[in-house]
CSV table of C-alpha atoms in Angstrom, one decimal:
chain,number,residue,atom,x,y,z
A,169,UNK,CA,-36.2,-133.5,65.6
A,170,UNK,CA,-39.8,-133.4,67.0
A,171,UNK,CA,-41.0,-135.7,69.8
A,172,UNK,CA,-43.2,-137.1,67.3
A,173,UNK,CA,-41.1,-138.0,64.3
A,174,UNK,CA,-41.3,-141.7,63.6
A,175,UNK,CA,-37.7,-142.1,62.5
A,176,UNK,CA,-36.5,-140.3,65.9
A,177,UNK,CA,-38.3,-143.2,68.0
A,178,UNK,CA,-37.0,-145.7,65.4
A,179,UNK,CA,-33.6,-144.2,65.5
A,180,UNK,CA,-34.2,-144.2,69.6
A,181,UNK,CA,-35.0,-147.9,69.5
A,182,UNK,CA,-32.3,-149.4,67.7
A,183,UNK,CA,-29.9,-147.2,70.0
A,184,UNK,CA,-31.9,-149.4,72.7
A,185,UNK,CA,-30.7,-152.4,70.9
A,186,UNK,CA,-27.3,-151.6,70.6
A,187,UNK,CA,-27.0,-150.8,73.9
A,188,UNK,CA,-28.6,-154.0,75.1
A,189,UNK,CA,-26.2,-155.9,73.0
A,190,UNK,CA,-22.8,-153.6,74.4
A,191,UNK,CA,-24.5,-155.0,77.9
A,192,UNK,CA,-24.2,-158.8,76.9
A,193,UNK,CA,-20.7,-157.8,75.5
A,194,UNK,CA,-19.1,-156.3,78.7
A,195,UNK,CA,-20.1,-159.0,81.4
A,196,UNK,CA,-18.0,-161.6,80.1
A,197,UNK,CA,-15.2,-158.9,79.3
A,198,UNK,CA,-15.3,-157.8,82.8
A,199,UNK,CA,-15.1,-161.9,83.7
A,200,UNK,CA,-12.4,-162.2,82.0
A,201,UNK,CA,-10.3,-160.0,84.0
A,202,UNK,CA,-9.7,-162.2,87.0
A,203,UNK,CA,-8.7,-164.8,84.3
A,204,UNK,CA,-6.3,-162.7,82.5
A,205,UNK,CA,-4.8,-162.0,86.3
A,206,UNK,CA,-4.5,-165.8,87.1
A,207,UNK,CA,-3.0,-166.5,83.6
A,208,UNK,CA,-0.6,-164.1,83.8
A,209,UNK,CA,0.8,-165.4,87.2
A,210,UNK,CA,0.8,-168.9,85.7
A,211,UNK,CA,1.1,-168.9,82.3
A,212,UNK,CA,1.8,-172.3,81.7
A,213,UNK,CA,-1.9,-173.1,83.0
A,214,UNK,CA,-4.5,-174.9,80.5
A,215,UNK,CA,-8.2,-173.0,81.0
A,216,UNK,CA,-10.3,-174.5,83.2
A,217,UNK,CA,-13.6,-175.9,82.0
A,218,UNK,CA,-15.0,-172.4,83.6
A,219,UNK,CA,-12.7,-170.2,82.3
A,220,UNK,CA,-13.7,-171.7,79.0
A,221,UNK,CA,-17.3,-171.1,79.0
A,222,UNK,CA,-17.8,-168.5,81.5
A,223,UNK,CA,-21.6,-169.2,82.2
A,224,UNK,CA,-22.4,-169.3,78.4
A,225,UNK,CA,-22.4,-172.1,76.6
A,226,UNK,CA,-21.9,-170.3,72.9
A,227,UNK,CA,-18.4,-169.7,74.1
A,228,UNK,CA,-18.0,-173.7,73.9
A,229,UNK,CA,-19.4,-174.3,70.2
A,230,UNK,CA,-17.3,-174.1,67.4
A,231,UNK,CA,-17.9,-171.0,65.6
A,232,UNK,CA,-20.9,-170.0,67.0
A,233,UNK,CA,-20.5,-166.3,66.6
A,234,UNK,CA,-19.9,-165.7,70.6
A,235,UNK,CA,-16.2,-165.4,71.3
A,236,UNK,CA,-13.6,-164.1,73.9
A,237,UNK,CA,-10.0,-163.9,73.7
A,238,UNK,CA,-7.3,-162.9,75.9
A,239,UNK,CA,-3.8,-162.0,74.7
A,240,UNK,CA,-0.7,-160.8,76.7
A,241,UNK,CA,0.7,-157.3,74.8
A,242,UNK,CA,3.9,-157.0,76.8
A,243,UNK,CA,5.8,-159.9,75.6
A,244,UNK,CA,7.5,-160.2,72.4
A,245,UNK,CA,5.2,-162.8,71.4
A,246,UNK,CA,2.2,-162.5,72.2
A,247,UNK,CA,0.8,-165.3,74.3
A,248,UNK,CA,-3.5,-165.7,73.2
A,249,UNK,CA,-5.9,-167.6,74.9
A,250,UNK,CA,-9.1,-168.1,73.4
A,251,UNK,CA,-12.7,-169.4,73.9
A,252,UNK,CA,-13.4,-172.6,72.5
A,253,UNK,CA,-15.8,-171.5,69.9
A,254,UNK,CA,-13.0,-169.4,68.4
A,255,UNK,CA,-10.9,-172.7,67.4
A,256,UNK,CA,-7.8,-172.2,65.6
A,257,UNK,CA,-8.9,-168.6,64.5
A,258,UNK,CA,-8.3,-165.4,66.3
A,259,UNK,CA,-10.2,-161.8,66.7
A,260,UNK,CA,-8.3,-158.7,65.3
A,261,UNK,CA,-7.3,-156.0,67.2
A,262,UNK,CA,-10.2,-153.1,67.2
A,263,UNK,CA,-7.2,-150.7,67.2
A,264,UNK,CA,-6.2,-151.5,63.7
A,265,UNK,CA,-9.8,-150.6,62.9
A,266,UNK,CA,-9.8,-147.2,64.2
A,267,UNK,CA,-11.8,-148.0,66.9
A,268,UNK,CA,-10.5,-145.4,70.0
A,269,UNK,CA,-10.9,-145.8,74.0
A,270,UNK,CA,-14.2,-144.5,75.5
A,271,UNK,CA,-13.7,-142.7,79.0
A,272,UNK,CA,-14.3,-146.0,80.8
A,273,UNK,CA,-11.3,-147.5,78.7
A,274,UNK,CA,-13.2,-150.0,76.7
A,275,UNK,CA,-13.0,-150.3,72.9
A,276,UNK,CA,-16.2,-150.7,70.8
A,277,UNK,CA,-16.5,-151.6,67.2
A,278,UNK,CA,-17.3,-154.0,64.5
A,279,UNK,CA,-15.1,-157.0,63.1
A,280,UNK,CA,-15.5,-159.3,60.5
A,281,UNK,CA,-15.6,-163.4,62.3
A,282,UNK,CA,-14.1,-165.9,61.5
A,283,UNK,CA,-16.6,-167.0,59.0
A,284,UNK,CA,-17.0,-163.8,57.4
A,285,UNK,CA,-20.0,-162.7,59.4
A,286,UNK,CA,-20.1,-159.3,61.1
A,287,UNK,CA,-19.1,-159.3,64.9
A,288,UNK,CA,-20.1,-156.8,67.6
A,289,UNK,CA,-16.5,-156.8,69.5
A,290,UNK,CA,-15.6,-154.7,72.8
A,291,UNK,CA,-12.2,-154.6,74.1
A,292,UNK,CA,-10.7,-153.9,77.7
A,293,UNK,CA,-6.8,-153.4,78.2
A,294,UNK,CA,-5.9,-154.8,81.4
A,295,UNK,CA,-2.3,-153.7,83.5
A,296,UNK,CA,-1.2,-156.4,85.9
A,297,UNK,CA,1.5,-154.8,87.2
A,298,UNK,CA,4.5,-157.0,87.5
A,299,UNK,CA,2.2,-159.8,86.1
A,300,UNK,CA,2.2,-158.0,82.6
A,301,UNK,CA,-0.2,-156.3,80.2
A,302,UNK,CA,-3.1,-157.8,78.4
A,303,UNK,CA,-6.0,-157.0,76.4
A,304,UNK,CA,-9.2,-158.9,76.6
A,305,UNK,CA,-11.7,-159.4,74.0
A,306,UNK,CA,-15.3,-160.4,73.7
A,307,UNK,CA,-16.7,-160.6,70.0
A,308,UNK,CA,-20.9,-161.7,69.7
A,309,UNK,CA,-23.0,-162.2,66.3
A,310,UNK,CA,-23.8,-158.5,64.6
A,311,UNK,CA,-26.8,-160.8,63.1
A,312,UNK,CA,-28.9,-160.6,66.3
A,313,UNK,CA,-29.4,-157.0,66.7
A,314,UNK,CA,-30.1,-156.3,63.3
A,315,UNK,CA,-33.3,-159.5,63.5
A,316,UNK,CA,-34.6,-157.8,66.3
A,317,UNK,CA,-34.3,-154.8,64.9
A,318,UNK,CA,-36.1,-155.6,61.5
A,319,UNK,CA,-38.6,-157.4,64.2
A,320,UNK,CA,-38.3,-153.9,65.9
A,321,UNK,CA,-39.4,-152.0,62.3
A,322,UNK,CA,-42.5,-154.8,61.4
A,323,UNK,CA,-43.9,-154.1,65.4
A,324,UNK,CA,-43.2,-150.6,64.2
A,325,UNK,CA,-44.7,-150.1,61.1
A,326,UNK,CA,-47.8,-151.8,62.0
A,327,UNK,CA,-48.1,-150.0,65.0
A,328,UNK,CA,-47.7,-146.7,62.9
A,329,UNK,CA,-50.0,-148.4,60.1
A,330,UNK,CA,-53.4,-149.0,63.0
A,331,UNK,CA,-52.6,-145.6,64.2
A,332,UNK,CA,-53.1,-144.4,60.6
A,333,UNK,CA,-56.3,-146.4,60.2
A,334,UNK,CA,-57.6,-145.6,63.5
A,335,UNK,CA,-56.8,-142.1,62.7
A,336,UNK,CA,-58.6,-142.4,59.2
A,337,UNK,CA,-61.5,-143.5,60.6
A,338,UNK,CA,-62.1,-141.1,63.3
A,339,UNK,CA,-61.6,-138.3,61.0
A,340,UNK,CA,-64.0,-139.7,58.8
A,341,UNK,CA,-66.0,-140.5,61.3
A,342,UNK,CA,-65.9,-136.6,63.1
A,343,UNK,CA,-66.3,-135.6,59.3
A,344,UNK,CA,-69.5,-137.8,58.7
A,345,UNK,CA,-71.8,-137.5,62.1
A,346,UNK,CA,-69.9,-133.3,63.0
A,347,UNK,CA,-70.8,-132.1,59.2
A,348,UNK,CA,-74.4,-134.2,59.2
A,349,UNK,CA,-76.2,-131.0,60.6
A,350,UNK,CA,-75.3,-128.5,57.9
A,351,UNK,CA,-75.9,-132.1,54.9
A,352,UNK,CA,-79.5,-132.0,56.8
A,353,UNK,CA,-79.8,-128.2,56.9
A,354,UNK,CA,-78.3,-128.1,53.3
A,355,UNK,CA,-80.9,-130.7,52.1
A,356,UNK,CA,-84.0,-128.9,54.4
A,357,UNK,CA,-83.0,-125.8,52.3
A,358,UNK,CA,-83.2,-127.7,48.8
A,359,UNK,CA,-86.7,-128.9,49.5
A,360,UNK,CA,-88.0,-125.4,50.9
A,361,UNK,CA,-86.5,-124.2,47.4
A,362,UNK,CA,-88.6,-127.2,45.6
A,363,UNK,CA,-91.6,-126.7,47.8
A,364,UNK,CA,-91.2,-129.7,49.6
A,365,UNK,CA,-91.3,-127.9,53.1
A,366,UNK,CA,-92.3,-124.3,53.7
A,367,UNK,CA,-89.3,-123.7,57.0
A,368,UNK,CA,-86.4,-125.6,58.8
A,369,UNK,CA,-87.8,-128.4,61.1
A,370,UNK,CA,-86.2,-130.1,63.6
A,371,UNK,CA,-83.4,-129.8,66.5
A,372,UNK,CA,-79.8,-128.3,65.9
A,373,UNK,CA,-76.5,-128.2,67.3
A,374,UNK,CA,-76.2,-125.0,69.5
A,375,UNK,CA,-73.8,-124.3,67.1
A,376,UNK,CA,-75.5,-124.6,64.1
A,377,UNK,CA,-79.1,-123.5,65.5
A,378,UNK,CA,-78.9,-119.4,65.3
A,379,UNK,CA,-78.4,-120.6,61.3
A,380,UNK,CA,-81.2,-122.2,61.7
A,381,UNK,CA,-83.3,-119.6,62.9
A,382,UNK,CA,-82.0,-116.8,61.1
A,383,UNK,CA,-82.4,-118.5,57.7
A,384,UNK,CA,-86.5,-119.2,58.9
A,385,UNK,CA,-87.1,-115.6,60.1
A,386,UNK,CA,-85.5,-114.8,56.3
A,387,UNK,CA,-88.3,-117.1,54.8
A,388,UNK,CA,-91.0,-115.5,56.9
A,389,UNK,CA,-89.7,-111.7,56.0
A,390,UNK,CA,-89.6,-112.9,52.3
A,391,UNK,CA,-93.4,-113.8,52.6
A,392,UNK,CA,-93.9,-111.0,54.7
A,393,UNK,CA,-92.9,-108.8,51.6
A,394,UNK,CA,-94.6,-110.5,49.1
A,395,UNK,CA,-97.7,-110.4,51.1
A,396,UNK,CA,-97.6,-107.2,51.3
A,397,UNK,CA,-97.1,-106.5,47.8
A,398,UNK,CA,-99.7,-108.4,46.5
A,399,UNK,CA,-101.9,-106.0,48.7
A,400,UNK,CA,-100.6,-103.1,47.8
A,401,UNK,CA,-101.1,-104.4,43.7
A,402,UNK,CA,-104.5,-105.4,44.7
A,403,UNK,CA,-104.9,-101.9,45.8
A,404,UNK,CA,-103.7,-100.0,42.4
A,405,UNK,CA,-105.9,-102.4,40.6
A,406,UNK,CA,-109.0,-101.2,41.8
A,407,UNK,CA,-107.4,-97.1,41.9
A,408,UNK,CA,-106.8,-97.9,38.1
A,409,UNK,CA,-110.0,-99.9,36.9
A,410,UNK,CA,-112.4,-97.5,38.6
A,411,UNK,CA,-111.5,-94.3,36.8
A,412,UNK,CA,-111.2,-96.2,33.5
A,413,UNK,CA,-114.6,-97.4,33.7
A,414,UNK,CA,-115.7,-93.9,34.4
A,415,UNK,CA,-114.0,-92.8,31.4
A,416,UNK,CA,-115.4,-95.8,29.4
A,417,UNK,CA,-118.9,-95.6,30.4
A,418,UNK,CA,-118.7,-91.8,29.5
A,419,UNK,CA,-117.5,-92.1,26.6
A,420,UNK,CA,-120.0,-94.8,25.8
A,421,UNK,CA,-123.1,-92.2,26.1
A,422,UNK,CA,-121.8,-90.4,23.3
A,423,UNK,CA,-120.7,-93.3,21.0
A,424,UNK,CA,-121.8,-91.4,18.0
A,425,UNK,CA,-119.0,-88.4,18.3
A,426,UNK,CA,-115.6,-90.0,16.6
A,427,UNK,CA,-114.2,-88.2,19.5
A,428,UNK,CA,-115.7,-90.3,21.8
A,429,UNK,CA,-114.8,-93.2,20.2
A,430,UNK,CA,-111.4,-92.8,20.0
A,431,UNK,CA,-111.1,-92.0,23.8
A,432,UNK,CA,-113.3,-95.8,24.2
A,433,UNK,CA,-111.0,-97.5,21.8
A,434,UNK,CA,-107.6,-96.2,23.8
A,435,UNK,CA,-109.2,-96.7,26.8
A,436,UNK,CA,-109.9,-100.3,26.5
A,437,UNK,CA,-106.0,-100.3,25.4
A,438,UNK,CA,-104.9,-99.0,29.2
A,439,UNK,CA,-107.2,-100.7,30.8
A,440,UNK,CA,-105.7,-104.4,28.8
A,441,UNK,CA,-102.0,-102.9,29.5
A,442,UNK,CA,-103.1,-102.1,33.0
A,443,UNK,CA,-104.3,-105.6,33.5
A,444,UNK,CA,-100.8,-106.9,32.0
A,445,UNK,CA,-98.9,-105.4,33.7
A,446,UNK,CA,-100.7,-105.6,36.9
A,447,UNK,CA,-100.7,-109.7,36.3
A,448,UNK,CA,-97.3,-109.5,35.6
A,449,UNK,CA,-96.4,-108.3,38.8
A,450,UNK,CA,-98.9,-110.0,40.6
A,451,UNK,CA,-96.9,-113.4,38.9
A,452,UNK,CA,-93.3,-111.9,40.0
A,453,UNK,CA,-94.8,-111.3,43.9
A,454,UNK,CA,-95.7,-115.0,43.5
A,455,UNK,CA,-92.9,-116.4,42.0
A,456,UNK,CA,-90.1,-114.6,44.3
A,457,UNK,CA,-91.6,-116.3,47.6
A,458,UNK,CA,-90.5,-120.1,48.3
A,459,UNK,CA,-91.6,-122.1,45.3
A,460,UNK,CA,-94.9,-124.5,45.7
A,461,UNK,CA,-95.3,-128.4,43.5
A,462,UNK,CA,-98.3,-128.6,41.5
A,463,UNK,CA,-99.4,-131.8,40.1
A,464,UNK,CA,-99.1,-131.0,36.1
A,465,UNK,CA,-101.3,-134.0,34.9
A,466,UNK,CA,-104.4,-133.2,37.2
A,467,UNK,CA,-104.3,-129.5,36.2
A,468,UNK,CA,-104.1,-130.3,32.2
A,469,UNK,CA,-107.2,-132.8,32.3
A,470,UNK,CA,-109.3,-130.3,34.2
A,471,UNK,CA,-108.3,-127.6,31.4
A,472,UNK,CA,-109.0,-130.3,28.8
A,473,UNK,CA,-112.6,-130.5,29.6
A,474,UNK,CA,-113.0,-126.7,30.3
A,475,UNK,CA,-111.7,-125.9,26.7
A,476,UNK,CA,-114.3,-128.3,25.2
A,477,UNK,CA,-117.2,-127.2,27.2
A,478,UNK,CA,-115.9,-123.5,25.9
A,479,UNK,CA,-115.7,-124.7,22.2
A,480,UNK,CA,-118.3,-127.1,22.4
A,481,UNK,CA,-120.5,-124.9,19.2
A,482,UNK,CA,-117.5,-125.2,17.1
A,483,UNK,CA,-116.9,-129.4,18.0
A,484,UNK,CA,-113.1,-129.2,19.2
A,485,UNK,CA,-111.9,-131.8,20.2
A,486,UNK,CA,-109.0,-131.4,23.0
A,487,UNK,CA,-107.0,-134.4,23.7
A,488,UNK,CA,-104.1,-134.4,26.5
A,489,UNK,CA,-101.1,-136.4,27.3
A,490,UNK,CA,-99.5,-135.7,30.2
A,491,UNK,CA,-96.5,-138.0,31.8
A,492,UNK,CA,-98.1,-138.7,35.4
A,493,UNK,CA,-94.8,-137.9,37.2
A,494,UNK,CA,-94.6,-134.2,36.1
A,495,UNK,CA,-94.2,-131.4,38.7
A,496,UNK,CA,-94.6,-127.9,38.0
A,497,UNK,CA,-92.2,-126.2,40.0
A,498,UNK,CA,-94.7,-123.1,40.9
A,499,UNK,CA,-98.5,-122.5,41.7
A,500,UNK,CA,-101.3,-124.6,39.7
A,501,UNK,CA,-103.0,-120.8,38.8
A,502,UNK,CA,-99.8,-119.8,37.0
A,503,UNK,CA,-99.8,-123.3,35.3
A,504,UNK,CA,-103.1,-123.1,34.4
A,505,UNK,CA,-103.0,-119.3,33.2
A,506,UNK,CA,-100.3,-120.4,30.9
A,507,UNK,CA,-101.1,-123.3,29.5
A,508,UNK,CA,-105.0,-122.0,29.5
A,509,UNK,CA,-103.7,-119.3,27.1
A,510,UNK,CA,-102.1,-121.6,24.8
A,511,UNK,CA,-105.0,-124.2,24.5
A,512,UNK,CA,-108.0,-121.5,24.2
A,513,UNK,CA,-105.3,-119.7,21.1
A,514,UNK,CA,-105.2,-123.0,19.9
A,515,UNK,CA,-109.1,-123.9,20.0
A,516,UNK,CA,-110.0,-120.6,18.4
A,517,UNK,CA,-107.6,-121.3,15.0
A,518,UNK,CA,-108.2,-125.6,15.2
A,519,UNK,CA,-110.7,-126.6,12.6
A,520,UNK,CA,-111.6,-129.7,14.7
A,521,UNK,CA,-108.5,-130.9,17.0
A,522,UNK,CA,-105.9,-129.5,19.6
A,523,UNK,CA,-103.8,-132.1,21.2
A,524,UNK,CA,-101.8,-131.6,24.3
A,525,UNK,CA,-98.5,-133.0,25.9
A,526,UNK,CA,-96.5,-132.9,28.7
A,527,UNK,CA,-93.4,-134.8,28.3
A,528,UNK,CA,-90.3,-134.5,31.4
A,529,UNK,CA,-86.5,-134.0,30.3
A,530,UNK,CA,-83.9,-135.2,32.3
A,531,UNK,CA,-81.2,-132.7,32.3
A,532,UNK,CA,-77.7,-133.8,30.8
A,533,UNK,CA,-75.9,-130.8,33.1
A,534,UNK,CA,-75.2,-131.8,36.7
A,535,UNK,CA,-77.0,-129.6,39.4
A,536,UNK,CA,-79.6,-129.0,36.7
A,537,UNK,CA,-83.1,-129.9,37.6
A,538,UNK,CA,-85.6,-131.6,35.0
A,539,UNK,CA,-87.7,-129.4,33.0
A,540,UNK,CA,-91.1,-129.7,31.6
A,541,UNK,CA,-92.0,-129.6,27.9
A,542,UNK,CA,-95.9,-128.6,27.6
A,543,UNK,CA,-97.0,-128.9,23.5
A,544,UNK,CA,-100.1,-127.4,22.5
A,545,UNK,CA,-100.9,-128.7,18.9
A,546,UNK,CA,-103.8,-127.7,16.4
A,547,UNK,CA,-105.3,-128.5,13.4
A,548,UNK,CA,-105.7,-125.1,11.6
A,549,UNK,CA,-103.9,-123.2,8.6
A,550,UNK,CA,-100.9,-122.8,11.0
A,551,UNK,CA,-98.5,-119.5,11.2
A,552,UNK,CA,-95.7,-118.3,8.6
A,553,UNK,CA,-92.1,-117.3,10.0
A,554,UNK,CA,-93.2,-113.4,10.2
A,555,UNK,CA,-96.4,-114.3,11.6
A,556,UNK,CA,-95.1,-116.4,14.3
A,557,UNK,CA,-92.9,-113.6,15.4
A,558,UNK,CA,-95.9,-110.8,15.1
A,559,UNK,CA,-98.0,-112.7,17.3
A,560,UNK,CA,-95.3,-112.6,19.9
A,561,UNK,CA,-95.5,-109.0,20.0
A,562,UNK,CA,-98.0,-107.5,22.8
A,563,UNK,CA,-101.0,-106.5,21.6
A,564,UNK,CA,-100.6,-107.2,18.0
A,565,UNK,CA,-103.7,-109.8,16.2
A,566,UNK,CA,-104.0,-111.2,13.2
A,567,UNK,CA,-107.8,-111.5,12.8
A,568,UNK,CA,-109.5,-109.0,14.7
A,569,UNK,CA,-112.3,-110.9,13.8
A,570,UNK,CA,-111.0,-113.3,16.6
A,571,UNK,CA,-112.2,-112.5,20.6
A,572,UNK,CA,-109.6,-111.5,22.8
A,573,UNK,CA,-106.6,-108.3,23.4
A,574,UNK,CA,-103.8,-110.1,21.5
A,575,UNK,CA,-101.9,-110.0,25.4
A,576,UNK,CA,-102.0,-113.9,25.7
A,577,UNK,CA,-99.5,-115.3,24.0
A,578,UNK,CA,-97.9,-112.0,25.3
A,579,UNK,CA,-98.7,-112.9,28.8
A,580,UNK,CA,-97.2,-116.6,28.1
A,581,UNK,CA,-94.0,-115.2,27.1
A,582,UNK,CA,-93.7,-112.7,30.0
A,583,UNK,CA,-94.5,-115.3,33.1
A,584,UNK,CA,-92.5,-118.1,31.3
A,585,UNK,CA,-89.7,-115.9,31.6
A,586,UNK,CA,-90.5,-115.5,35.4
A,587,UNK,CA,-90.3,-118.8,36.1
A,588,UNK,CA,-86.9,-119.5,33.9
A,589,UNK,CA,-88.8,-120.9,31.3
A,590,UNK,CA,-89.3,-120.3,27.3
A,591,UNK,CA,-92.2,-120.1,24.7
A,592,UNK,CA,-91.4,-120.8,21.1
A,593,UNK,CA,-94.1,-121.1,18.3
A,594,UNK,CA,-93.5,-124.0,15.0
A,595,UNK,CA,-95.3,-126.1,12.5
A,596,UNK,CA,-97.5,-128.5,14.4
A,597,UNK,CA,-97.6,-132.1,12.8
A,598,UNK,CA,-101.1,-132.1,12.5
A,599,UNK,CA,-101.1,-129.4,10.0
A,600,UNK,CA,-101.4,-126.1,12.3
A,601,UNK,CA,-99.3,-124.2,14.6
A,602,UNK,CA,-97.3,-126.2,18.0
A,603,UNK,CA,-96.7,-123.5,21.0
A,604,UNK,CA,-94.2,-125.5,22.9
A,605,UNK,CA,-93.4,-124.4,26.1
A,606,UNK,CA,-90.8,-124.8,28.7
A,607,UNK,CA,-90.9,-124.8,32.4
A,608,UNK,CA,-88.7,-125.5,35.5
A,609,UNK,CA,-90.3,-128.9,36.8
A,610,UNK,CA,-88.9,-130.9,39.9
């Protein structure tokens, strides 16, 4: 059994005990012999006072648990002399109980007393030669060992129970304060993600540093790219415009020919599809690279007042509601570009009112974060079910009467999607059509 197995030192203690108590047991065996000697020269002696108590003064009390006898084996009757304490009674043999001789010729075993309690009993055989045989016994209380041994398992078990706690709180304690780098590098990393912080800050364990760094040079090559893809989109934006215009403006000298027309007219289509799509991945450059906060409220009030300076001729009125704790989780000018499509859509069908609202869910789905829903309401005839779903379409109007490509709600759709989010068109309660939309918030 292991060094460390609680029931092997247990097991080691009470052998302790039990050897203590076989100690107390053979001194007054041992004391006995010279008694057992002088007896058996004169047997017709009473016991002394000393050879009664032998030092210990149990021996005198009646039935007090501590006992010695002596009895002569060689006789026909067997001559006893006893402790006081014994009385009238008198020990069993240990032989009858199976108890055999050890190699220093001593008998060890258990009795029942003379009050039925359970002895501890040793026995020595003694050969006096021509002064006979005899056999001397020392019985003491069982009781004692077994209180000092339950004594024994209480010291134990709350020994074993403060090395627990002591263990249980230094584990928790190496858990808590050894772990709290990677909790703080964990959390740094949640706010870069948010926008919160743009790199790791702060000093690291040696071990936990090189994480540090590597994940910050990661961040830095990640804007690295995206930098240098919004150059390079830059670029093709101004390689794509500039031969278009040539075309256009060509095409535009000879506006009479049907021919030439037609080349204006799918012109103006590349050049709208070429501005999608360049915006498009202008947006993804932008919303690949650690995320920014904007401020939602601030950025719906300032296109409040731009819409109604726009529509001022026609008398919109543009109201907004927007909860003051809402965060967009990406840049205001995608924000803006959004929600700036939706309201200026929404100001050209209104007949005289387009109300706005921001409202923040609380997700139901742990780990989720809380989303932002942006309404745009108006006031106009409103949409059927297969117009709603036309509209969606790129490119495709309904009134061509109307200013614009037919790419914005287009556009909506496409950088909602970026950023996780959703655009769905409905009945507005005010009579028109509601373009609710959905973003990540924080």
């Amino acid at each position: 059994m292991a060094r460390g197995d609680p029931g092997h030192h247990r097991r080691g203690a009470v052998v302790g005990l039990q050897e203590r108590d076989r100690t107390r047991l053979r001194p007054p065996a041992q004391s006995l012999s010279p008694h057992a000697d002088r007896g058996g020269r004169d047997p017709g002696r009473a016991p002394d006072r000393q050879f009664q108590s032998l030092g210990e003064p149990l021996f005198e009390l009646p039935l007090s648990g501590w006992y010695w006898q002596i009895t002569r084996t060689d006789t026909e009757k067997p001559e006893v002399r006893s402790s006081r304490s014994l009385w009238d009674k008198k020990l069993p043999k240990l032989e009858e109980h199976g108890a055999e001789l050890t190699a220093a010729g001593i008998r060890l075993g258990y009795v029942d007393g003379p009050e039925g309690q359970n002895l501890r009993m040793v026995e020595r055989p003694v050969d006096l030669g021509a002064d006979g045989k005899y056999l001397v016994s020392v019985a003491g209380d069982d009781s004692e060992i077994f209180d000092e041994t339950r004594s024994f398992d209480y010291y134990l078990g709350g020994t074993f129970t403060a090395l627990g706690i002591v263990l249980l709180l230094t584990t928790v304690f190496q858990v808590r304060f050894g772990l709290a780098p990677l909790k703080r590098i964990s959390e740094s990393i949640a706010d870069i993600r948010s926008g919160r912080a743009e790199r790791l800050e702060g000093e690291f364990p040696v071990e936990i540093a090189p994480l540090a760094r590597e994940t910050n040079a990661l961040i830095d090559a990640n804007r690295e790219i995206v930098e240098r893809a919004r150059t390079h989109v830059g670029n093709l934006a101004h390689a794509i415009k500039t031969p278009l215009s040539v075309i256009v403006n060509e095409a535009g000298v000879h506006a009479a020919d049907p021919f030439a027309a037609k080349v204006m007219e799918q012109a103006d289509v590349m050049r709208d599809q070429v501005a999608h799509h360049l915006e498009r991945a202008r947006i993804a450059a932008r919303v690949s690279v650690v995320a920014t906060v904007t401020e939602v409220a601030p950025a719906i009030e300032a296109l409040r007042r731009t819409m109604e300076k726009i529509h001022r001729d026609r008398g919109i009125m543009v109201e907004a509601k927007a909860d003051p704790s809402a965060k967009f989780r990406g840049e205001r000018q995608d924000l803006e570009e959004m929600v700036g499509n939706l309201v200026d859509n929404a100001c050209k069908w209104a007949a005289s009112r387009v109300f706005i609202e921001v409202l923040v869910e609380v997700p139901h789905k742990a780990g989720a974060g809380p989303r932002l829903r942006i309404i745009v309401d108006d006031d106009g005839r409103g949409l059927s079910e297969a117009e709603r779903t036309q509209v969606s379409r790129r490119g495709q109007r309904l009134d061509e009467s109307k200013p614009g490509s037919g790419l914005g709600l287009s556009i909506v759709v496409d950088l909602a999607a970026l950023y996780g989010g959703s655009l769905s068109l409905g009945a507005a309660p005010i009579g028109g059509l509601r373009a609710e939309l959905v973003l990540p918030g924080i």
